[in-house]
Tab-separated table of C-alpha atoms in Angstrom:
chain	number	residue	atom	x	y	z
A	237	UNK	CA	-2.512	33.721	-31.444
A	238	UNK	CA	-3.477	35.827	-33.986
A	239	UNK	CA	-1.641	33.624	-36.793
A	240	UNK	CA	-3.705	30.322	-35.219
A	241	UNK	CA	-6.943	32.575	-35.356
A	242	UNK	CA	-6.605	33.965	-38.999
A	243	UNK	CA	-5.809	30.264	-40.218
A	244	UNK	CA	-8.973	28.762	-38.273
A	245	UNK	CA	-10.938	31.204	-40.455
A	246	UNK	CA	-9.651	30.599	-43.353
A	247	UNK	CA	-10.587	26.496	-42.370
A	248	UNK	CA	-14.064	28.103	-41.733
A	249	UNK	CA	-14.639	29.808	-45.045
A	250	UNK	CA	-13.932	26.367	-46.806
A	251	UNK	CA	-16.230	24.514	-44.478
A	252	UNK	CA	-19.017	26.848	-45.486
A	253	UNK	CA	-18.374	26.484	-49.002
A	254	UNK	CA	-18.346	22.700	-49.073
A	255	UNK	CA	-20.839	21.687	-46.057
A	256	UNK	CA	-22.727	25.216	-45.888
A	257	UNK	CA	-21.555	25.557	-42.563
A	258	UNK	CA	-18.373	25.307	-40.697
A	259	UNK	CA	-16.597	23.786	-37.302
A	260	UNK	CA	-17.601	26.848	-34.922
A	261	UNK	CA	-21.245	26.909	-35.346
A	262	UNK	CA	-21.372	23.188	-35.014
A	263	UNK	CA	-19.317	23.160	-31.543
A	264	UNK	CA	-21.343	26.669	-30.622
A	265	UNK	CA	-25.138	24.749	-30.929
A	266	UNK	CA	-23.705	21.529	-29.229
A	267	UNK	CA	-22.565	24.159	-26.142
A	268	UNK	CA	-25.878	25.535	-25.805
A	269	UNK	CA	-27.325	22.912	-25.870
A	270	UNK	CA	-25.234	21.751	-23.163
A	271	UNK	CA	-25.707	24.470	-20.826
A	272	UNK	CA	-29.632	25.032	-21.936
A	273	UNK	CA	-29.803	21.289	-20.380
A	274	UNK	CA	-28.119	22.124	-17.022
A	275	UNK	CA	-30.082	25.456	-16.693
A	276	UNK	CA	-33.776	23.278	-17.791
A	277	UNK	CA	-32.455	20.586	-14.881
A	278	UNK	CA	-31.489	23.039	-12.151
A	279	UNK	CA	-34.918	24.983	-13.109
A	280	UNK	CA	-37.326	21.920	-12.623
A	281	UNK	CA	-35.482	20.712	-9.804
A	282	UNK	CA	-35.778	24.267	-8.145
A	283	UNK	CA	-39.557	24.593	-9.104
A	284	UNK	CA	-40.204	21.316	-7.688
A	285	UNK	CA	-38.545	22.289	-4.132
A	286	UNK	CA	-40.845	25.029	-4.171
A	287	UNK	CA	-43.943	23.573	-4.876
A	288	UNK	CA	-42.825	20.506	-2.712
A	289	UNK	CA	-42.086	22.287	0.391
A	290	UNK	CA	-44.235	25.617	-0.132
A	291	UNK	CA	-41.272	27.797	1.117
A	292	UNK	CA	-41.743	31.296	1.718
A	293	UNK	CA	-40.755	34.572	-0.444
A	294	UNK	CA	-37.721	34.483	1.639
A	295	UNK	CA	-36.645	30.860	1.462
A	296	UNK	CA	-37.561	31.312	-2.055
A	297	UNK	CA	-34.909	33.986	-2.626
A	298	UNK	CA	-32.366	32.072	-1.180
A	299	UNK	CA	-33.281	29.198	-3.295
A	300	UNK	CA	-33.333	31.011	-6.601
A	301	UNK	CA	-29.364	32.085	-5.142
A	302	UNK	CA	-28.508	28.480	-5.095
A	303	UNK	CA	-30.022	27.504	-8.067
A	304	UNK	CA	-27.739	30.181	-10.266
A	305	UNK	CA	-24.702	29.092	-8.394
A	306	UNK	CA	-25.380	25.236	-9.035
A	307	UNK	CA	-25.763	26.310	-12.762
A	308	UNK	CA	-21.974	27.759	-12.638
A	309	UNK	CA	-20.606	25.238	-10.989
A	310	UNK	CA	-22.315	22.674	-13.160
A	311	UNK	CA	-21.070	24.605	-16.462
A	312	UNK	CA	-17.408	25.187	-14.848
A	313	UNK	CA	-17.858	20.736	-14.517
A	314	UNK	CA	-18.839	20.695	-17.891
A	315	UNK	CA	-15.945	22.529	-19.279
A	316	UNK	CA	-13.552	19.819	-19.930
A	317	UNK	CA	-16.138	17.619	-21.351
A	318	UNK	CA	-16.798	20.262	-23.964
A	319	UNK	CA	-12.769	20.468	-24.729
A	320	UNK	CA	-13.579	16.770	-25.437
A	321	UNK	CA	-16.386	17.596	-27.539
A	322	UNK	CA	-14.601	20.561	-29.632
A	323	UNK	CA	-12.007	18.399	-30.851
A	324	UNK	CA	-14.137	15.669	-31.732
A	325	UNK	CA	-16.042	18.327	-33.761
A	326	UNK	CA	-12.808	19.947	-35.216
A	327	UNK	CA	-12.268	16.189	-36.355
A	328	UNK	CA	-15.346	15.371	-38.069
A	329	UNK	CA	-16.027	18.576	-39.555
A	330	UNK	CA	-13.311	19.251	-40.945
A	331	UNK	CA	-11.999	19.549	-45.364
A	332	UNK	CA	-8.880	17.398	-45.818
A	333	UNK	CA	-6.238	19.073	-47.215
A	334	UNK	CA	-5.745	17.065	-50.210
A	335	UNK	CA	-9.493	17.891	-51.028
A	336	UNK	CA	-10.458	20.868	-53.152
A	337	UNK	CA	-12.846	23.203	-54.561
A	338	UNK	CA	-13.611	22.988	-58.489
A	339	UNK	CA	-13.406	26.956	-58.578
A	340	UNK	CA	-9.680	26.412	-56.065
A	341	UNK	CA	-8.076	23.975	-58.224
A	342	UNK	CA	-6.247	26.542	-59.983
A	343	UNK	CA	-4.363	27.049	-56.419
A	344	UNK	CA	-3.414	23.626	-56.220
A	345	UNK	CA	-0.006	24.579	-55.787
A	346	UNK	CA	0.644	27.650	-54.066
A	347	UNK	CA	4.307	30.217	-54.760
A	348	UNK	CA	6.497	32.407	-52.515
A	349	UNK	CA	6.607	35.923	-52.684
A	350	UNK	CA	9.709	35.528	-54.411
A	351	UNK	CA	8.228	33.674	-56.872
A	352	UNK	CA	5.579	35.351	-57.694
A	353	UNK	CA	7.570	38.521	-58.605
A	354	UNK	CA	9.619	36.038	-60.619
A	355	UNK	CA	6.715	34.793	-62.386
A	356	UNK	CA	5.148	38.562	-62.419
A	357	UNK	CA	8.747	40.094	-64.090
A	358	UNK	CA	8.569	36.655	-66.726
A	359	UNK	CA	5.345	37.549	-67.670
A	360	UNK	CA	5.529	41.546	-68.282
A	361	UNK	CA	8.793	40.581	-70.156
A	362	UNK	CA	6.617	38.162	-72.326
A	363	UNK	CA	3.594	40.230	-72.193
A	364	UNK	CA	6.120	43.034	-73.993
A	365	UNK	CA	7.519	40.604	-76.548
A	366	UNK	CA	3.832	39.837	-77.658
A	367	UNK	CA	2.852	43.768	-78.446
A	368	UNK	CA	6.798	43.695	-80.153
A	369	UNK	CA	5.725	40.710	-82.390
A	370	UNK	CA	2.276	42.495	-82.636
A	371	UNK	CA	3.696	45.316	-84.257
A	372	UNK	CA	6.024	44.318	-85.907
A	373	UNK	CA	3.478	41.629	-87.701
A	374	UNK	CA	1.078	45.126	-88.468
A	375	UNK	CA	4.618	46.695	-90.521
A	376	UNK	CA	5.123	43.173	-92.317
A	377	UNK	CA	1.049	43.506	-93.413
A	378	UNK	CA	1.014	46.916	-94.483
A	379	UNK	CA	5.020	46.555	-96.271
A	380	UNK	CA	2.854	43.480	-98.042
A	381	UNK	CA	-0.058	45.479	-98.741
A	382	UNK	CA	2.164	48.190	-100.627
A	383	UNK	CA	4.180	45.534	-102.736
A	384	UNK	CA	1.189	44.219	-103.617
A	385	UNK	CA	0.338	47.113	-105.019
A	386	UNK	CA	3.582	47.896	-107.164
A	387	UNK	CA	3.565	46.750	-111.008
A	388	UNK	CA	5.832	43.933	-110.583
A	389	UNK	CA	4.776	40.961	-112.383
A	390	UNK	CA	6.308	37.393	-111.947
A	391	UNK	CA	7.363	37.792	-115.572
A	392	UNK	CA	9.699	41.004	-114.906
A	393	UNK	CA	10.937	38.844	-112.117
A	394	UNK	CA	11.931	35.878	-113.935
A	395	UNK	CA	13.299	38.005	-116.763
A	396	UNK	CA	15.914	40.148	-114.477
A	397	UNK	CA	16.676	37.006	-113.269
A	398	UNK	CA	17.784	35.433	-116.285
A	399	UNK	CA	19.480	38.783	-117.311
A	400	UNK	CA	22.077	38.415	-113.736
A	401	UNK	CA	22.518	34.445	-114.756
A	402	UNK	CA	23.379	35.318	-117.924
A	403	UNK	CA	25.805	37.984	-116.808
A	404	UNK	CA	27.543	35.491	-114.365
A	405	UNK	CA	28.445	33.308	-117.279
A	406	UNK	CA	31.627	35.337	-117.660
A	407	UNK	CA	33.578	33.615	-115.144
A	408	UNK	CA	37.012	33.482	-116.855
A	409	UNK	CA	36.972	37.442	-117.644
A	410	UNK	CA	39.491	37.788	-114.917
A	411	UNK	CA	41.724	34.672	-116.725
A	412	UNK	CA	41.209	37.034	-120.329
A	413	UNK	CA	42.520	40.383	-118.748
A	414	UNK	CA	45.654	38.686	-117.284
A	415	UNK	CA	46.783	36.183	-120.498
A	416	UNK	CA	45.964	40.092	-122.330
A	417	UNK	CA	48.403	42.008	-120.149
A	418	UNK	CA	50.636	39.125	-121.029
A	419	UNK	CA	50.658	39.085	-124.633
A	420	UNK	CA	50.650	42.874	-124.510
A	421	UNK	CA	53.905	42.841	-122.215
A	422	UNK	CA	55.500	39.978	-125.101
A	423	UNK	CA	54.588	42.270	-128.016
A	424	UNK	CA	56.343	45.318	-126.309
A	425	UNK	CA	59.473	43.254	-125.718
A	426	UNK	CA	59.883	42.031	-129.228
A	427	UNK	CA	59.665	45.551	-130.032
A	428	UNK	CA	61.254	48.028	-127.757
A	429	UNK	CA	63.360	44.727	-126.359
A	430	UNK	CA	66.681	45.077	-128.345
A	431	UNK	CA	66.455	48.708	-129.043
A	432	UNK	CA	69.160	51.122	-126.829
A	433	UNK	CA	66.734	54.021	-125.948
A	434	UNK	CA	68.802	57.065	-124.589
A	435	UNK	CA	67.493	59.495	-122.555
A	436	UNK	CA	66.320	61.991	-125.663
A	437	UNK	CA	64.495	58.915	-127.693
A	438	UNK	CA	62.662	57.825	-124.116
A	439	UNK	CA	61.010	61.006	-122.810
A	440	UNK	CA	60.287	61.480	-126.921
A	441	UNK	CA	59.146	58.337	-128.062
A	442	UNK	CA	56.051	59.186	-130.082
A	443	UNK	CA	58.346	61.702	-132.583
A	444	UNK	CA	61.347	59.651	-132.534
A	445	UNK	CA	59.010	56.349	-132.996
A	446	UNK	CA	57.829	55.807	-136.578
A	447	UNK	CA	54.950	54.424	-135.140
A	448	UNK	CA	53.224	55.231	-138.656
A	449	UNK	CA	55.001	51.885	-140.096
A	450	UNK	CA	53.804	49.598	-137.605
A	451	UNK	CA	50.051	48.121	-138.514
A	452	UNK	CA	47.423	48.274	-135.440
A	453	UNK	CA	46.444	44.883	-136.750
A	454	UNK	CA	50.093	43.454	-135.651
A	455	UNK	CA	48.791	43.995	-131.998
């Protein structure tokens, strides 16, 4: 009951906004004005009894009894007419629901609880990704700022550039070491190769050696 009355309302509140007045107050006037007619009949017919047959104080009493009790019985008769008349208001004045409000558009469609927190949680999450990006934008501007500031000129750039390329040009240094080792190991062969070395002339090569003879120029 309570549900039923919280939802008429809420149907009310619309109504006022988009007629400037609402379902109740229509049905409320049209019942007055109901029951102001039976009470304006049963009066005149009353006063003219009265005056018609000059009755007494007494008889007068007794007649003003009946009149209040033909009132109630005639509102109790009207009561289902009025039923009638309620829903035929409720009908008329009444929004549709596929008809809203410029300022209630927005609510057009309308979320669960559920999905509302959903929607809540998505949008702190976002909300924090924006002051993240934020800041870190701010330490990109000011790491700018300070480069900006340094004297490093597209010149110094280019020319450190051309310094590496030029270094990389050297790409068959490894190739050079090993065909070195190589020739080094043949040259040692041809001349320690056929020699018997004992055991005195190996641990004292260099005064055994006449290394004197040999030109560095050979290697």
């Amino acid at each position: 009951m309570a549900s039923s009355e919280s939802r008429k309302r809420k149907l009310e509140e619309y109504e006022m906004q988009l007629f400037g007045f609402h379902s109740r107050a229509v049905y409320a006037t049209m019942k007055n004005i109901v029951f102001d007619r039976i009470h304006g009949i049963t009066n005149n017919m009353c006063d003219t009894i009265e005056k018609t047959y000059k009755l007494n104080s007494e008889n007068v009493k007794i007649l003003k009894l009946n009149q209040k009790k033909l009132q109630k019985a005639y509102c109790k008769g009207a009561t289902s007419h009025l039923k009638s008349i309620e829903n035929v208001v409720n009908k008329y004045i009444a929004v549709p629901s596929n008809v809203l409000l410029e300022e209630d558009k927005h609510q057009r469609i309308q979320y669960s609880t559920v999905e509302f927190e959903n929607m809540k949680q998505s949008l702190e999450a976002l909300q924090q990704r924006a002051k993240s990006a934020t800041i870190f934008n701010s330490v990109l501007k000011e790491e700018l700022e300070i480069l900006e500031q340094l004297p490093i000129s597209e010149d110094s750039v280019n020319e450190k550039c051309k310094t590496i390329e030029s270094g990389l040009k050297c790409t068959d240094l490894d190739n050079k070491m090993v065909q070195l080792v190589e020739n080094y190991e043949k040259l040692h062969n041809s001349i320690f190769g056929a020699i018997t070395v004992t055991e005195k002339v190996k641990y004292n090569a260099i005064d055994n050696l006449k290394c004197k003879d040999l030109d560095i120029n050979d290697l």
